[in-house]
Short mmCIF file of C-alpha atoms and ligand atoms in Angstrom, two decimals:
data_model
loop_
_atom_site.label_atom_id
_atom_site.label_comp_id
_atom_site.label_asym_id
_atom_site.label_seq_id
_atom_site.Cartn_x
_atom_site.Cartn_y
_atom_site.Cartn_z
CA UNK A 652 23.20 -2.06 -48.69
CA UNK A 653 24.18 1.46 -47.65
CA UNK A 654 20.54 2.54 -47.25
CA UNK A 655 19.62 -0.48 -45.19
CA UNK A 656 22.66 0.15 -42.94
CA UNK A 657 21.47 3.72 -42.46
CA UNK A 658 17.99 2.53 -41.42
CA UNK A 659 19.49 -0.06 -39.15
CA UNK A 660 21.54 2.65 -37.38
CA UNK A 661 18.41 4.73 -37.04
CA UNK A 662 16.44 1.80 -35.60
CA UNK A 663 19.21 1.26 -33.07
CA UNK A 664 19.16 4.83 -31.73
CA UNK A 665 15.79 6.48 -32.34
CA UNK A 666 12.83 6.71 -29.99
CA UNK A 667 9.29 5.47 -30.43
CA UNK A 668 7.85 8.73 -31.87
CA UNK A 669 10.36 8.70 -34.67
CA UNK A 670 10.20 5.00 -35.47
CA UNK A 671 6.52 4.32 -34.99
CA UNK A 672 4.45 7.58 -34.88
CA UNK A 673 1.16 5.58 -35.06
CA UNK A 674 1.80 3.75 -31.81
CA UNK A 675 3.34 6.92 -30.27
CA UNK A 676 0.17 8.83 -31.09
CA UNK A 677 -2.04 6.10 -29.62
CA UNK A 678 0.03 6.10 -26.33
CA UNK A 679 -0.31 9.83 -26.18
CA UNK A 680 -4.04 9.62 -26.70
CA UNK A 681 -4.26 6.95 -23.98
CA UNK A 682 -2.43 9.24 -21.54
CA UNK A 683 -4.89 12.03 -22.33
CA UNK A 684 -7.81 9.63 -21.99
CA UNK A 685 -6.63 8.64 -18.53
CA UNK A 686 -6.11 12.30 -17.59
CA UNK A 687 -9.47 13.42 -18.91
CA UNK A 688 -11.89 11.11 -17.11
CA UNK A 689 -12.59 9.96 -13.62
CA UNK A 690 -11.36 6.40 -13.28
CA UNK A 691 -13.69 4.40 -11.04
CA UNK A 692 -12.97 0.82 -12.21
CA UNK A 693 -12.19 -0.85 -8.89
CA UNK A 694 -9.37 -3.02 -10.22
CA UNK A 695 -7.44 -0.16 -11.89
CA UNK A 696 -4.97 2.34 -10.63
CA UNK A 697 -2.31 4.83 -11.83
CA UNK A 698 1.08 3.50 -10.99
CA UNK A 699 4.03 5.48 -9.86
CA UNK A 700 6.46 7.07 -12.39
CA UNK A 701 9.28 5.06 -10.81
CA UNK A 702 7.32 1.83 -11.54
CA UNK A 703 6.63 2.90 -15.16
CA UNK A 704 10.44 3.55 -15.59
CA UNK A 705 11.25 -0.01 -14.32
CA UNK A 706 8.60 -1.60 -16.59
CA UNK A 707 10.34 0.08 -19.54
CA UNK A 708 13.84 -1.06 -18.53
CA UNK A 709 16.51 -3.41 -20.10
CA UNK A 710 15.84 -6.64 -18.26
CA UNK A 711 13.13 -7.10 -20.85
CA UNK A 712 16.14 -8.31 -22.93
CA UNK A 713 17.10 -11.01 -20.50
CA UNK A 714 16.19 -14.67 -20.36
CA UNK A 715 16.29 -16.07 -16.85
CA UNK A 716 14.34 -19.36 -16.64
CA UNK A 717 14.72 -20.69 -13.14
CA UNK A 718 15.28 -18.91 -9.88
CA UNK A 719 18.11 -16.76 -8.44
CA UNK A 720 21.26 -18.92 -8.17
CA UNK A 721 19.61 -21.73 -10.26
CA UNK A 722 19.09 -20.40 -13.75
CA UNK A 723 19.27 -22.13 -17.13
CA UNK A 724 21.08 -19.11 -18.73
CA UNK A 725 24.34 -17.25 -18.20
CA UNK A 726 24.55 -13.57 -17.37
CA UNK A 727 21.93 -13.66 -14.62
CA UNK A 728 23.96 -12.21 -11.80
CA UNK A 729 22.24 -8.83 -11.89
CA UNK A 730 18.70 -10.06 -12.49
CA UNK A 731 19.27 -12.54 -9.61
CA UNK A 732 19.74 -9.54 -7.34
CA UNK A 733 16.60 -7.92 -8.69
CA UNK A 734 14.49 -10.98 -8.09
CA UNK A 735 15.98 -11.61 -4.63
CA UNK A 736 15.19 -7.99 -3.66
CA UNK A 737 11.61 -8.38 -4.88
CA UNK A 738 11.16 -11.63 -3.03
CA UNK A 739 12.59 -10.28 0.27
CA UNK A 740 10.51 -7.14 0.06
CA UNK A 741 7.35 -9.06 -0.61
CA UNK A 742 8.05 -11.32 2.38
CA UNK A 743 8.83 -8.45 4.63
CA UNK A 744 5.86 -6.32 3.53
CA UNK A 745 3.31 -9.10 4.14
CA UNK A 746 5.10 -11.13 6.83
CA UNK A 747 5.26 -14.20 4.65
CA UNK A 748 7.56 -17.20 4.93
CA UNK A 749 8.09 -17.53 1.13
CA UNK A 750 7.37 -15.42 -1.96
CA UNK A 751 7.31 -16.20 -5.64
CA UNK A 752 7.24 -13.01 -7.69
CA UNK A 753 7.35 -14.48 -11.19
CA UNK A 754 3.58 -14.67 -11.98
CA UNK A 755 2.82 -12.62 -15.10
CA UNK A 756 -0.67 -11.78 -13.75
CA UNK A 757 -3.17 -12.83 -11.16
CA UNK A 758 -4.60 -15.72 -13.21
CA UNK A 759 -1.08 -17.23 -13.40
CA UNK A 760 -0.57 -16.70 -9.68
CA UNK A 761 -3.79 -18.71 -8.99
CA UNK A 762 -2.75 -21.29 -11.52
CA UNK A 763 0.56 -21.82 -9.81
CA UNK A 764 -1.09 -22.60 -6.53
CA UNK A 765 -3.50 -25.09 -8.14
CA UNK A 766 -0.66 -26.74 -10.01
CA UNK A 767 1.36 -26.90 -6.81
CA UNK A 768 -1.17 -28.83 -4.68
CA UNK A 769 -4.01 -30.19 -6.79
CA UNK A 770 -4.40 -33.03 -9.29
CA UNK A 771 -6.94 -32.77 -12.11
CA UNK A 772 -10.35 -33.66 -10.77
CA UNK A 773 -9.65 -32.62 -7.19
CA UNK A 774 -12.48 -30.76 -5.35
CA UNK A 775 -12.14 -27.06 -4.59
CA UNK A 776 -14.57 -24.75 -2.90
CA UNK A 777 -14.65 -21.04 -3.87
CA UNK A 778 -16.88 -17.98 -4.04
CA UNK A 779 -19.12 -18.05 -7.15
CA UNK A 780 -18.25 -15.42 -9.78
CA UNK A 781 -21.79 -13.86 -9.69
CA UNK A 782 -21.44 -13.36 -5.95
CA UNK A 783 -18.07 -11.66 -6.21
CA UNK A 784 -15.58 -14.43 -6.99
CA UNK A 785 -13.33 -14.63 -9.99
CA UNK A 786 -13.00 -16.51 -13.32
CA UNK A 787 -10.02 -18.48 -11.98
CA UNK A 788 -12.14 -19.63 -8.98
CA UNK A 789 -13.77 -22.35 -10.96
CA UNK A 790 -15.73 -20.81 -13.87
CA UNK A 791 -16.65 -23.68 -16.31
CA UNK A 792 -15.10 -21.98 -19.31
CA UNK A 793 -11.86 -21.15 -17.41
CA UNK A 794 -8.95 -23.64 -16.97
CA UNK A 795 -9.79 -23.82 -13.29
CA UNK A 796 -13.34 -25.03 -13.95
CA UNK A 797 -12.15 -27.44 -16.65
CA UNK A 798 -9.34 -29.03 -14.67
CA UNK A 799 -10.83 -29.22 -11.21
CA UNK A 800 -14.15 -30.10 -9.60
CA UNK A 801 -15.05 -26.64 -8.29
CA UNK A 802 -18.00 -26.12 -5.94
CA UNK A 803 -19.18 -22.66 -4.85
CA UNK A 804 -20.47 -20.91 -1.86
CA UNK A 805 -22.26 -17.56 -2.22
CA UNK A 806 -23.42 -14.61 -0.07
CA UNK A 807 -26.58 -14.59 2.03
CA UNK A 808 -29.78 -13.25 0.38
CA UNK A 809 -30.48 -11.15 3.44
CA UNK A 810 -27.08 -9.58 4.18
CA UNK A 811 -25.27 -10.00 0.83
CA UNK A 812 -22.26 -10.97 2.89
CA UNK A 813 -20.53 -14.40 3.09
CA UNK A 814 -22.41 -16.62 5.47
CA UNK A 815 -19.68 -18.56 7.25
CA UNK A 816 -22.11 -21.14 8.60
CA UNK A 817 -23.20 -21.85 4.98
CA UNK A 818 -19.51 -22.10 3.95
CA UNK A 819 -18.96 -24.65 6.68
CA UNK A 820 -21.98 -26.66 5.74
CA UNK A 821 -20.99 -26.66 2.09
CA UNK A 822 -17.39 -27.57 3.01
CA UNK A 823 -18.62 -30.54 5.06
CA UNK A 824 -20.74 -31.70 2.12
CA UNK A 825 -18.06 -31.23 -0.61
CA UNK A 826 -14.89 -32.15 1.39
CA UNK A 827 -12.67 -30.00 -0.76
CA UNK A 828 -8.90 -30.32 -0.85
CA UNK A 829 -8.64 -26.55 -1.10
CA UNK A 830 -10.85 -23.68 -0.08
CA UNK A 831 -10.44 -20.37 -1.89
CA UNK A 832 -11.46 -17.08 -0.29
CA UNK A 833 -11.42 -13.54 -1.68
CA UNK A 834 -12.61 -12.36 -5.07
CA UNK A 835 -13.17 -9.47 -7.47
CA UNK A 836 -16.43 -7.90 -6.38
CA UNK A 837 -16.82 -8.41 -2.68
CA UNK A 838 -16.95 -5.10 -0.78
CA UNK A 839 -16.59 -6.43 2.79
CA UNK A 840 -13.70 -7.79 4.80
CA UNK A 841 -12.56 -11.24 3.83
CA UNK A 842 -12.39 -13.00 7.20
CA UNK A 843 -9.54 -15.43 6.54
CA UNK A 844 -9.41 -16.47 10.19
CA UNK A 845 -12.96 -17.81 9.87
CA UNK A 846 -12.11 -19.57 6.64
CA UNK A 847 -9.09 -21.12 8.42
CA UNK A 848 -11.37 -22.61 11.11
CA UNK A 849 -13.59 -24.04 8.37
CA UNK A 850 -10.55 -25.41 6.40
CA UNK A 851 -9.23 -26.93 9.62
CA UNK A 852 -12.56 -28.61 10.38
CA UNK A 853 -12.75 -30.36 6.99
CA UNK A 854 -9.03 -30.98 6.50
CA UNK A 855 -8.65 -28.58 3.55
CA UNK A 856 -5.83 -26.21 2.58
CA UNK A 857 -6.69 -22.54 2.34
CA UNK A 858 -5.83 -19.97 -0.29
CA UNK A 859 -6.78 -16.30 -0.29
CA UNK A 860 -6.90 -14.31 -3.48
CA UNK A 861 -6.27 -10.78 -2.09
CA UNK A 862 -5.71 -9.14 -5.51
CA UNK A 863 -8.24 -6.44 -4.88
CA UNK A 864 -7.39 -5.52 -1.29
CA UNK A 865 -3.62 -6.24 -1.16
CA UNK A 866 -2.85 -2.53 -0.83
CA UNK A 867 -5.07 -2.32 2.21
CA UNK A 868 -3.40 -5.34 3.73
CA UNK A 869 0.01 -3.89 3.07
CA UNK A 870 -1.03 -0.67 4.86
CA UNK A 871 -2.45 -2.69 7.80
CA UNK A 872 -6.08 -1.54 7.33
CA UNK A 873 -7.54 -4.86 6.21
CA UNK A 874 -6.84 -7.92 8.32
CA UNK A 875 -3.95 -9.89 6.76
CA UNK A 876 -4.90 -13.31 5.34
CA UNK A 877 -1.21 -14.38 5.48
CA UNK A 878 -1.13 -15.93 8.97
CA UNK A 879 -4.23 -17.96 8.25
CA UNK A 880 -3.51 -19.28 4.74
CA UNK A 881 -1.38 -21.86 3.10
CA UNK A 882 -1.17 -19.64 0.08
CA UNK A 883 -2.04 -15.98 -0.64
CA UNK A 884 -2.17 -14.82 -4.25
CA UNK A 885 -2.36 -11.24 -5.58
CA UNK A 886 -1.88 -8.90 -8.44
CA UNK A 887 0.33 -5.87 -7.99
CA UNK A 888 -1.66 -3.34 -10.12
CA UNK A 889 -4.87 -2.81 -8.13
CA UNK A 890 -4.92 -1.24 -4.64
CA UNK A 891 -1.18 -2.06 -4.45
CA UNK A 892 -0.53 0.46 -7.26
CA UNK A 893 2.37 -1.34 -8.90
CA UNK A 894 2.98 -2.86 -12.33
CA UNK A 895 0.49 -5.12 -14.13
CA UNK A 896 1.54 -8.46 -12.74
CA UNK A 897 1.06 -11.06 -9.93
CA UNK A 898 2.80 -12.82 -7.03
CA UNK A 899 2.21 -15.62 -4.59
CA UNK A 900 3.02 -15.89 -0.86
CA UNK A 901 3.04 -19.21 0.96
CA UNK A 902 4.21 -21.18 3.97
CA UNK A 903 7.71 -22.52 3.83
CA UNK A 904 6.47 -26.12 3.60
CA UNK A 905 4.89 -25.27 0.19
CA UNK A 906 7.76 -23.21 -1.18
CA UNK A 907 9.31 -25.91 -3.37
CA UNK A 908 6.00 -27.08 -4.78
CA UNK A 909 4.95 -23.61 -5.61
CA UNK A 910 8.21 -22.63 -7.31
CA UNK A 911 8.15 -25.75 -9.42
CA UNK A 912 4.54 -25.23 -10.36
CA UNK A 913 5.33 -21.72 -11.63
CA UNK A 914 8.48 -22.82 -13.44
CA UNK A 915 8.73 -25.12 -15.29
CA UNK A 916 5.05 -25.89 -14.52
CA UNK A 917 3.26 -23.10 -16.22
CA UNK A 918 5.59 -20.20 -17.16
CA UNK A 919 8.80 -19.89 -19.14
CA UNK A 920 11.17 -16.88 -18.67
CA UNK A 921 10.22 -14.48 -15.98
CA UNK A 922 9.66 -10.78 -16.95
CA UNK A 923 12.59 -9.32 -14.90
CA UNK A 924 11.83 -5.76 -15.83
CA UNK A 925 8.33 -6.25 -14.37
CA UNK A 926 9.87 -7.98 -11.35
CA UNK A 927 12.10 -4.90 -10.88
CA UNK A 928 8.95 -2.79 -10.94
CA UNK A 929 7.35 -5.14 -8.39
CA UNK A 930 10.35 -4.62 -6.10
CA UNK A 931 9.87 -0.83 -6.36
CA UNK A 932 6.18 -1.24 -5.72
CA UNK A 933 6.80 -3.28 -2.54
CA UNK A 934 9.31 -0.68 -1.35
CA UNK A 935 6.79 2.12 -1.83
CA UNK A 936 4.00 0.04 -0.18
CA UNK A 937 6.07 -0.15 3.05
CA UNK A 938 6.11 3.65 3.55
CA UNK A 939 3.96 5.78 5.76
CA UNK A 940 2.90 7.81 2.75
CA UNK A 941 1.48 4.63 1.19
CA UNK A 942 -0.47 3.95 4.41
CA UNK A 943 -1.88 7.54 4.22
CA UNK A 944 -2.86 6.93 0.62
CA UNK A 945 -4.71 3.65 1.57
CA UNK A 946 -6.52 5.46 4.47
CA UNK A 947 -7.69 8.03 1.89
CA UNK A 948 -8.81 5.25 -0.47
CA UNK A 949 -10.97 3.87 2.33
CA UNK A 950 -12.35 7.25 3.49
CA UNK A 951 -13.24 8.00 -0.14
CA UNK A 952 -14.99 4.69 -0.56
CA UNK A 953 -17.14 5.32 2.51
CA UNK A 954 -17.97 8.83 1.17
CA UNK A 955 -18.90 7.49 -2.24
CA UNK A 956 -21.18 4.80 -0.76
CA UNK A 957 -22.87 7.32 1.62
CA UNK A 958 -23.39 9.82 -1.28
CA UNK A 959 -25.04 7.16 -3.47
CA UNK A 960 -27.31 6.02 -0.63
CA UNK A 961 -28.27 9.64 0.18
CA UNK A 962 -29.06 10.07 -3.53
CA UNK A 963 -31.63 7.25 -3.32
CA UNK A 964 -29.62 4.35 -4.68
CA UNK A 965 -28.98 0.90 -3.23
CA UNK A 966 -25.42 -0.05 -2.35
CA UNK A 967 -24.76 -3.71 -1.87
CA UNK A 968 -24.40 -4.54 1.92
CA UNK A 969 -25.16 -0.95 2.70
CA UNK A 970 -21.52 0.20 2.37
CA UNK A 971 -18.01 -1.11 2.17
CA UNK A 972 -15.02 -2.17 4.29
CA UNK A 973 -12.67 -1.82 1.32
CA UNK A 974 -11.93 0.31 -1.73
CA UNK A 975 -14.87 -1.20 -3.58
CA UNK A 976 -18.54 -0.10 -3.75
CA UNK A 977 -21.21 -2.12 -5.58
CA UNK A 978 -24.14 -0.09 -6.91
CA UNK A 979 -27.31 -2.29 -7.04
CA UNK A 980 -29.62 -1.03 -9.75
CA UNK A 981 -32.37 -3.66 -9.35
CA UNK A 982 -34.79 -1.15 -7.78
CA UNK A 983 -34.40 1.22 -10.72
CA UNK A 984 -35.05 1.17 -14.47
CA UNK A 985 -31.31 1.03 -15.17
CA UNK A 986 -29.30 -2.00 -16.23
CA UNK A 987 -25.62 -2.11 -15.40
CA UNK A 988 -24.75 -1.81 -19.11
CA UNK A 989 -26.96 1.24 -19.64
CA UNK A 990 -25.62 2.92 -16.51
CA UNK A 991 -22.04 2.21 -17.61
CA UNK A 992 -22.83 3.88 -20.92
CA UNK A 993 -24.47 6.91 -19.33
CA UNK A 994 -21.60 7.41 -16.83
CA UNK A 995 -19.11 7.08 -19.67
CA UNK A 996 -20.88 9.97 -21.45
CA UNK A 997 -20.31 12.02 -18.29
CA UNK A 998 -16.61 11.16 -18.20
CA UNK A 999 -16.81 8.61 -15.41
CA UNK A 1000 -15.30 5.23 -16.28
CA UNK A 1001 -16.87 2.24 -14.47
CA UNK A 1002 -17.76 -1.41 -15.27
CA UNK A 1003 -21.13 -3.08 -15.19
CA UNK A 1004 -21.17 -6.04 -12.82
CA UNK A 1005 -23.73 -8.65 -11.89
CA UNK A 1006 -25.06 -8.48 -8.31
CA UNK A 1007 -25.72 -11.59 -6.33
CA UNK A 1008 -28.92 -13.42 -7.46
CA UNK A 1009 -28.93 -11.24 -10.60
CA UNK A 1010 -31.51 -12.27 -13.17
CA UNK A 1011 -29.72 -10.47 -15.96
CA UNK A 1012 -26.79 -11.96 -17.90
CA UNK A 1013 -23.26 -10.58 -17.25
CA UNK A 1014 -23.14 -8.54 -20.46
CA UNK A 1015 -26.22 -6.59 -19.24
CA UNK A 1016 -26.01 -7.07 -15.45
CA UNK A 1017 -27.93 -5.16 -12.75
CA UNK A 1018 -24.99 -3.54 -10.95
CA UNK A 1019 -22.05 -1.22 -11.42
CA UNK A 1020 -18.74 -1.84 -9.57
CA UNK A 1021 -16.94 1.23 -8.40
CA UNK A 1022 -13.62 1.78 -6.74
CA UNK A 1023 -11.63 4.65 -5.31
CA UNK A 1024 -7.88 3.71 -5.77
CA UNK A 1025 -7.25 5.37 -9.10
CA UNK A 1026 -8.97 8.71 -8.44
CA UNK A 1027 -7.35 8.80 -4.96
CA UNK A 1028 -3.96 8.41 -6.59
CA UNK A 1029 -4.54 11.69 -8.46
CA UNK A 1030 -5.44 13.38 -5.20
CA UNK A 1031 -9.21 13.04 -4.84
CA UNK A 1032 -10.38 13.57 -1.23
CA UNK A 1033 -13.78 13.22 0.50
CA UNK A 1034 -15.05 16.48 -0.94
CA UNK A 1035 -14.16 15.30 -4.40
CA UNK A 1036 -15.89 12.04 -3.86
CA UNK A 1037 -19.02 13.78 -2.55
CA UNK A 1038 -19.10 15.56 -5.94
CA UNK A 1039 -18.41 12.18 -7.75
CA UNK A 1040 -21.33 10.58 -5.95
CA UNK A 1041 -23.58 13.55 -6.80
CA UNK A 1042 -22.54 13.37 -10.48
CA UNK A 1043 -23.46 9.71 -10.57
CA UNK A 1044 -26.83 10.27 -8.89
CA UNK A 1045 -27.62 13.17 -11.28
CA UNK A 1046 -26.38 11.17 -14.30
CA UNK A 1047 -28.77 8.25 -13.55
CA UNK A 1048 -31.84 10.50 -13.79
CA UNK A 1049 -34.11 10.52 -16.88
CA UNK A 1050 -33.57 14.24 -17.56
CA UNK A 1051 -29.85 14.29 -16.95
CA UNK A 1052 -28.00 17.27 -18.44
CA UNK A 1053 -25.04 15.30 -19.91
CA UNK A 1054 -23.02 18.35 -21.00
CA UNK A 1055 -23.29 19.95 -17.60
CA UNK A 1056 -22.30 16.69 -15.81
CA UNK A 1057 -19.38 16.17 -18.12
CA UNK A 1058 -18.23 19.71 -17.26
CA UNK A 1059 -18.40 18.93 -13.54
CA UNK A 1060 -16.28 15.75 -14.08
CA UNK A 1061 -13.75 17.70 -16.17
CA UNK A 1062 -13.49 20.35 -13.51
CA UNK A 1063 -12.56 17.72 -10.98
CA UNK A 1064 -9.95 16.25 -13.37
CA UNK A 1065 -8.54 19.81 -13.97
CA UNK A 1066 -8.24 20.35 -10.23
CA UNK A 1067 -6.51 17.01 -9.65
CA UNK A 1068 -4.14 16.57 -12.63
CA UNK A 1069 -2.80 13.09 -13.48
CA UNK A 1070 0.97 12.69 -14.05
CA UNK A 1071 1.45 16.48 -14.12
CA UNK A 1072 5.21 15.98 -14.62
CA UNK A 1073 4.82 13.94 -17.78
CA UNK A 1074 5.87 15.45 -21.02
CA UNK A 1075 4.68 13.21 -23.80
CA UNK A 1076 3.83 9.72 -22.56
CA UNK A 1077 7.07 8.48 -21.11
CA UNK A 1078 9.38 11.31 -20.03
CA UNK A 1079 8.96 12.60 -16.51
CA UNK A 1080 10.13 16.17 -15.90
CA UNK A 1081 10.25 17.07 -12.22
N1 DSN B 1937 -10.39 -8.41 -14.02
C1 DSN B 1937 -10.05 -8.16 -12.62
C2 DSN B 1937 -11.04 -7.24 -12.03
O1 DSN B 1937 -11.50 -6.38 -12.74
O2 DSN B 1937 -11.36 -7.35 -10.88
C3 DSN B 1937 -9.88 -9.36 -11.84
O3 DSN B 1937 -8.92 -10.14 -12.39
#
C-alpha cells in the first residue's frame, strides 16, 4: 500500500521525462527532426509557442458538450468564455456572421456542413481529388462519397486551372444541392465569386473549403470566399499556423443547423484546450506581423516556382497564386514517389501528389506538392528559397551528390533555427 501510494504521489507531480522517458525521447527526436530538415509539405506549418502552450493546457480535463451558456455539464463558466472568445475572433477575422469552432479537424468541419444541409443521397458537385480536391469532397471510400451522390468537375487540360464554363455546364447537368469549391492541391486563386454565380444559376448552396489558403485570406492577400458562400470550412494548422484542428463559418440563417450538426450530430465533447489555442491563433492572425508573414509566404512561393522553372522543370499552371507549388514530373524520368525519396535523402520533406490527368496511381504519382508556410515560419526569405529551388533541381539529376546537397540543406537550417528558445521539447526559454 505504502509503495503504491508513493508511486501515485509521483505520478501526480512528475513531468513526462520522468514518468515516460520513451515518449519523452521520441518527442525530443521529433523536435530535432523538424529542426534538421526543410519542411516543404504544403499543408504543414510550425505553430507559435503560445499555441503549443494552450494545446497542452488544463481544459483537456473538461467535458463541455453543448455550446456556451447551453452545456450538459456543470463547471463550464470558464470554458464558455474561452469558446466565446474563439468564436468572436473567428467571426471578426473573417467577417463572418457565425462561427463554430468545435471541429476537431478539417474532415469534421466538412462533415458538419454536409450533415447540416444534406440528406443521404443528395447530389453534390466538387473538385475531383486527382485535380486538387480532397477526400471529403466525395471520394468513394470516404464517408462523403458513401453518403452523398458526389459529381466532380476538374481543371482544363490546356490551362490546368478550373474552367468555370465547364463547372457551369456540369452544374446544369447534375443540379446539385451543394457546390463545393477549394481543395488541397490547387495552386491558383479559388474564385468563390464565380462559383457563387454558378450556384445561383442552378439554385445550389455554396461551400468553400479554404483549409489551405485560410492564412492568406486572413491576411487579405487571397480574395475572401466568406461573402460569397453559405459555408466556409477550414483547418487552423496550415497557412493559418494554429493548432491541428478545424472550424466552420456560415451565414446566420444556417447557424442553428450547423451547430446541431456538429453537436450532437457528429462530435461529442469539444476539445476546449485546442479551442483556446484556436482563439490565440485567430488573435495572432489579425496582426500586421501575421500579414507580413503571409506576404513572405507568397513571395517565397513565387521564388520557388520560378527557380524550378529556370532549372528546367514543369510547374503546374506555370506558377502559383498561393503558398502551394505543384511540380509536374511527367516530362522527366522521375515519379513523384521516387522524387519524394530523393529529396528526403537531401533533407527536404515533401509529398508526392498526382497531377491532373495523371496515369500513375496515387501511391506513385507524377507530381510533388510543395509549400512555403513552414520554412517561412523559421525565417526563410527569397534568397533562401532560390537556394531551396536550386537544391531540388540539383537533387533531381542522375548524378546528384547527395552528401553535398544534404550539407546545403543543413546550412540553411542552421542559418534559420526553428524554435531557438526551446529547451527540451516543451519548455520555452526567452
Ligand atoms: N491532408 C491535407 C493535406 O495534406 O492537404 C488535407 O486534409
